[in-house]
Short mmCIF file of C-alpha atoms and ligand atoms in Angstrom, two decimals:
data_model
loop_
_atom_site.label_atom_id
_atom_site.label_comp_id
_atom_site.label_asym_id
_atom_site.label_seq_id
_atom_site.Cartn_x
_atom_site.Cartn_y
_atom_site.Cartn_z
CA MET A 1 113.84 154.33 136.90
CA GLN A 2 112.69 155.71 133.56
CA HIS A 3 109.16 156.07 132.24
CA SER A 4 109.27 157.22 128.62
CA GLN A 5 106.81 158.71 126.18
CA ASN A 6 107.98 159.99 122.79
CA GLN A 7 108.03 163.64 123.71
CA TYR A 8 109.11 163.44 127.33
CA SER A 9 110.30 161.00 129.93
CA ILE A 10 109.91 160.85 133.67
CA HIS A 11 112.99 159.79 135.54
CA SER A 12 112.54 158.89 139.20
CA MET A 13 114.91 158.38 142.11
CA GLU A 14 113.98 157.04 145.52
CA LEU A 15 115.94 159.11 148.02
CA GLY A 16 116.19 159.70 151.76
CA PRO A 17 115.06 157.73 154.81
CA MET A 18 111.33 158.11 154.09
CA GLU A 19 111.20 156.45 150.65
CA ASN A 20 110.59 159.76 148.87
CA PHE A 21 110.46 159.90 145.08
CA ILE A 22 112.13 162.79 143.30
CA TYR A 23 111.09 163.14 139.65
CA LEU A 24 112.64 164.74 136.62
CA ILE A 25 110.22 165.51 133.77
CA HIS A 26 112.48 165.75 130.73
CA ASP A 27 111.31 167.32 127.47
CA HIS A 28 113.42 165.62 124.81
CA ALA A 29 113.35 168.17 121.97
CA SER A 30 114.44 171.13 124.11
CA ASN A 31 116.55 169.03 126.51
CA THR A 32 114.99 170.99 129.39
CA ALA A 33 113.34 169.59 132.49
CA ALA A 34 111.30 170.22 135.60
CA ILE A 35 112.38 168.66 138.88
CA VAL A 36 109.56 167.68 141.23
CA ASP A 37 109.97 167.82 145.03
CA PRO A 38 113.76 168.30 145.26
CA ALA A 39 114.83 166.68 148.54
CA TRP A 40 117.41 164.52 150.33
CA GLU A 41 120.39 163.59 148.10
CA VAL A 42 118.99 165.81 145.36
CA ASN A 43 122.52 166.22 144.00
CA GLU A 44 122.11 162.74 142.51
CA MET A 45 119.31 164.04 140.29
CA LEU A 46 121.19 167.26 139.53
CA ASP A 47 124.22 165.17 138.52
CA TYR A 48 121.98 162.99 136.34
CA ALA A 49 120.72 166.11 134.53
CA ASP A 50 124.21 167.61 134.22
CA ALA A 51 125.66 164.42 132.77
CA ARG A 52 123.10 164.66 129.95
CA ASP A 53 123.26 168.44 129.51
CA ILE A 54 119.63 168.69 130.60
CA LYS A 55 118.79 172.21 131.74
CA ILE A 56 116.44 172.35 134.73
CA THR A 57 114.15 175.31 134.05
CA ASP A 58 111.40 174.69 136.60
CA ILE A 59 110.93 173.28 140.10
CA LEU A 60 107.49 171.86 140.89
CA LEU A 61 106.45 171.39 144.50
CA THR A 62 103.58 169.04 145.31
CA HIS A 63 103.49 170.42 148.85
CA SER A 64 105.71 172.00 151.48
CA HIS A 65 106.47 169.17 153.90
CA HIS A 66 110.13 168.97 154.84
CA ASP A 67 110.74 165.60 153.17
CA HIS A 68 109.68 167.06 149.81
CA ILE A 69 111.54 170.37 149.87
CA ASN A 70 114.76 169.92 151.86
CA GLY A 71 116.81 170.03 148.63
CA LEU A 72 115.13 173.17 147.30
CA GLN A 73 117.93 175.54 148.27
CA GLN A 74 120.58 173.31 146.76
CA THR A 75 118.56 173.02 143.54
CA LEU A 76 118.15 176.80 143.34
CA GLU A 77 121.89 177.23 143.77
CA HIS A 78 122.47 174.76 140.94
CA SER A 79 119.83 176.01 138.46
CA ASP A 80 118.24 179.33 137.76
CA ALA A 81 114.82 177.69 137.87
CA LYS A 82 111.36 179.00 138.67
CA VAL A 83 109.61 177.53 141.71
CA HIS A 84 105.97 176.56 141.19
CA LEU A 85 103.48 175.86 143.94
CA LEU A 86 99.89 176.63 144.77
CA LYS A 87 98.96 179.83 146.50
CA PRO A 88 97.19 178.15 149.46
CA GLU A 89 100.32 176.03 150.03
CA ALA A 90 102.57 179.09 150.04
CA LYS A 91 100.28 180.65 152.63
CA PHE A 92 100.19 177.49 154.73
CA TRP A 93 103.98 177.11 154.53
CA GLY A 94 104.81 180.73 155.23
CA ALA A 95 108.35 180.39 153.80
CA ASN A 96 110.07 183.39 152.39
CA LEU A 97 110.61 182.18 148.83
CA SER A 98 112.16 184.57 146.40
CA LYS A 99 109.87 185.07 143.39
CA PRO A 100 107.83 181.86 143.47
CA VAL A 101 105.25 181.30 140.73
CA LEU A 102 101.97 180.84 142.57
CA HIS A 103 99.07 178.96 140.98
CA HIS A 104 95.43 178.43 141.84
CA GLY A 105 95.11 175.08 140.05
CA ALA A 106 93.94 174.36 136.49
CA GLU A 107 96.84 176.33 134.98
CA GLN A 108 99.35 174.86 132.53
CA ILE A 109 103.07 175.27 132.39
CA ASN A 110 105.33 174.25 129.56
CA ILE A 111 108.64 172.44 129.69
CA GLY A 112 109.77 172.88 126.10
CA ASP A 113 106.72 171.70 124.17
CA SER A 114 105.55 169.37 126.92
CA GLN A 115 102.50 170.73 128.70
CA ILE A 116 101.95 170.10 132.38
CA ASN A 117 98.54 170.64 133.99
CA ILE A 118 98.47 171.79 137.58
CA LEU A 119 95.74 170.24 139.71
CA HIS A 120 94.78 171.57 143.14
CA THR A 121 94.32 168.45 145.28
CA PRO A 122 93.84 169.52 148.93
CA GLY A 123 93.49 167.04 151.78
CA HIS A 124 97.05 166.16 152.85
CA THR A 125 97.81 169.90 153.00
CA PRO A 126 95.63 172.87 151.96
CA GLY A 127 97.60 173.56 148.79
CA SER A 128 98.71 170.11 147.73
CA ALA A 129 99.15 169.78 143.98
CA CYS A 130 99.30 166.99 141.44
CA TYR A 131 101.03 167.55 138.11
CA GLN A 132 99.55 165.90 135.04
CA ILE A 133 101.51 165.44 131.84
CA GLY A 134 100.19 163.31 129.00
CA ASN A 135 99.11 160.05 130.56
CA ASP A 136 101.13 160.53 133.73
CA LEU A 137 100.20 161.97 137.11
CA ILE A 138 102.85 163.09 139.60
CA ALA A 139 100.75 162.66 142.70
CA GLY A 140 102.84 163.87 145.65
CA ASP A 141 101.31 162.73 148.95
CA THR A 142 97.77 162.86 147.56
CA LEU A 143 97.68 159.38 146.07
CA PHE A 144 100.04 156.48 146.73
CA VAL A 145 99.99 153.02 145.19
CA PHE A 146 97.15 151.47 147.23
CA GLY A 147 97.26 154.35 149.72
CA CYS A 148 96.74 158.08 150.20
CA GLY A 149 98.37 160.85 152.20
CA ARG A 150 97.54 161.19 155.89
CA CYS A 151 95.09 163.90 156.86
CA ASP A 152 95.79 164.22 160.59
CA LEU A 153 98.79 166.57 160.36
CA ALA A 154 98.52 170.37 160.44
CA GLY A 155 96.56 171.58 157.43
CA GLY A 156 95.18 168.12 156.68
CA ASP A 157 91.48 167.65 156.03
CA PRO A 158 89.98 164.21 155.37
CA GLU A 159 86.75 165.61 153.87
CA GLU A 160 88.78 167.58 151.36
CA MET A 161 90.84 164.48 150.61
CA PHE A 162 87.61 162.56 149.94
CA GLN A 163 86.53 165.20 147.40
CA THR A 164 89.99 165.33 145.84
CA LEU A 165 90.20 161.56 145.36
CA LYS A 166 86.66 161.47 143.97
CA LYS A 167 87.66 164.03 141.34
CA LEU A 168 90.80 162.08 140.42
CA LYS A 169 88.82 158.85 140.23
CA THR A 170 86.20 160.28 137.90
CA GLY A 171 88.35 162.77 136.01
CA LEU A 172 91.43 160.77 135.04
CA SER A 173 91.51 158.13 132.36
CA PRO A 174 91.92 154.55 133.65
CA SER A 175 95.23 154.27 131.80
CA THR A 176 96.78 157.25 133.67
CA MET A 177 99.99 156.18 135.40
CA VAL A 178 100.30 157.37 139.00
CA HIS A 179 103.77 158.42 140.21
CA PRO A 180 103.48 158.85 143.98
CA GLY A 181 105.52 160.93 146.42
CA HIS A 182 106.64 157.90 148.45
CA ASN A 183 107.40 154.30 147.59
CA TYR A 184 104.86 152.39 149.65
CA ALA A 185 104.06 149.96 146.84
CA PRO A 186 104.31 146.19 147.23
CA GLN A 187 106.00 145.75 143.83
CA SER A 188 106.03 148.22 140.95
CA PRO A 189 106.40 151.78 142.30
CA THR A 190 103.91 153.13 139.74
CA SER A 191 100.40 151.96 138.95
CA SER A 192 97.52 152.77 136.62
CA MET A 193 94.37 154.52 137.81
CA GLU A 194 92.48 151.42 136.71
CA THR A 195 94.47 149.26 139.14
CA GLN A 196 94.05 151.89 141.85
CA CYS A 197 90.28 152.04 141.36
CA GLN A 198 90.21 148.26 141.85
CA GLY A 199 92.56 147.96 144.81
CA ASN A 200 93.14 151.29 146.55
CA PRO A 201 90.89 151.25 149.64
CA PHE A 202 90.69 155.05 149.68
CA LEU A 203 88.92 154.95 146.31
CA HIS A 204 86.32 152.46 147.52
CA PHE A 205 84.18 154.77 149.65
CA ASP A 206 81.23 156.68 148.14
CA VAL A 207 80.22 158.50 151.32
CA ALA A 208 82.44 161.14 152.92
CA GLU A 209 81.63 159.98 156.45
CA ASP A 210 82.84 156.44 155.73
CA PHE A 211 86.02 157.72 154.11
CA VAL A 212 86.77 159.98 157.07
CA LYS A 213 86.24 157.14 159.54
CA TYR A 214 88.54 154.85 157.57
CA ARG A 215 91.27 157.48 157.02
CA MET A 216 91.28 158.92 160.55
CA HIS A 217 90.44 155.99 162.81
CA VAL A 218 90.85 152.64 161.07
CA HIS A 219 93.51 152.62 158.39
CA ASP A 220 96.70 153.11 160.39
CA ARG A 221 95.71 150.41 162.87
CA ILE A 222 95.17 147.73 160.24
CA ARG A 223 97.58 148.48 157.38
CA HIS A 224 101.32 148.95 157.17
CA THR A 225 103.67 149.61 154.29
CA PRO A 226 104.17 148.16 151.77
CA TYR A 227 100.46 148.45 151.03
CA ASP A 228 98.74 145.55 149.30
CA ALA A 229 95.57 145.87 147.25
CA VAL A 230 92.28 145.88 149.19
CA SER A 231 88.93 144.86 147.72
CA GLU A 232 85.87 147.06 148.02
CA GLU A 233 84.24 144.52 150.31
CA GLU A 234 87.27 144.37 152.63
CA ALA A 235 87.42 148.16 152.84
CA ARG A 236 83.72 148.44 153.69
CA ASN A 237 83.89 145.64 156.26
CA SER A 238 86.81 147.29 158.01
CA ILE A 239 84.74 150.30 159.08
CA LYS A 240 81.82 148.28 160.49
FE1 LIG B 301 103.65 165.20 153.05
#
């Protein structure tokens, strides 16, 4: 699937048994690209780039879970690319990466002339990142279409996730397109922030305590993928 702006395009592939999305952010003028979360049959994305003479200069990791990084080695063998991740994620992961580029969040990296903003979005893991380019957000397991990443695994923290989602809700323009780390959507695999603010139950809670209760104790009992939209009233009623 292709999502195109004038300067860059985002090509996505759904790969592996867990409905993971692998993304290629392609800067047209320089014909260079960043691959996000190389995993599963990553060779399909590498072949896609090769067939178009696109040089992969950078690898962006949203977080270190196995289903997002199990094609990292293969990608490094294919391309002499830099690996970007957040410092707290590198610490949490503990992997022995050779020369990673560690970020704190709020930095920018360039793919050709296309600028990517790195956002630190903890909650699913301590160093989870979202990557923002133009009007697009590569969201990893922070934000799904009508869902959000679980917070009950090692390194997860629902209160941090609440703060992260609040910042995304208030800080991103309504027209921002969300490109999630998994395809849990009922129809279109991407969605605008405006649609998410209307129908993503995790964006409906104003109080941390309510969010934590919903995320940790209610959600997984009452909802299953693919996730449909949930009204604010339904979300609030479900924690009563
Ligand atoms: Fe994950």
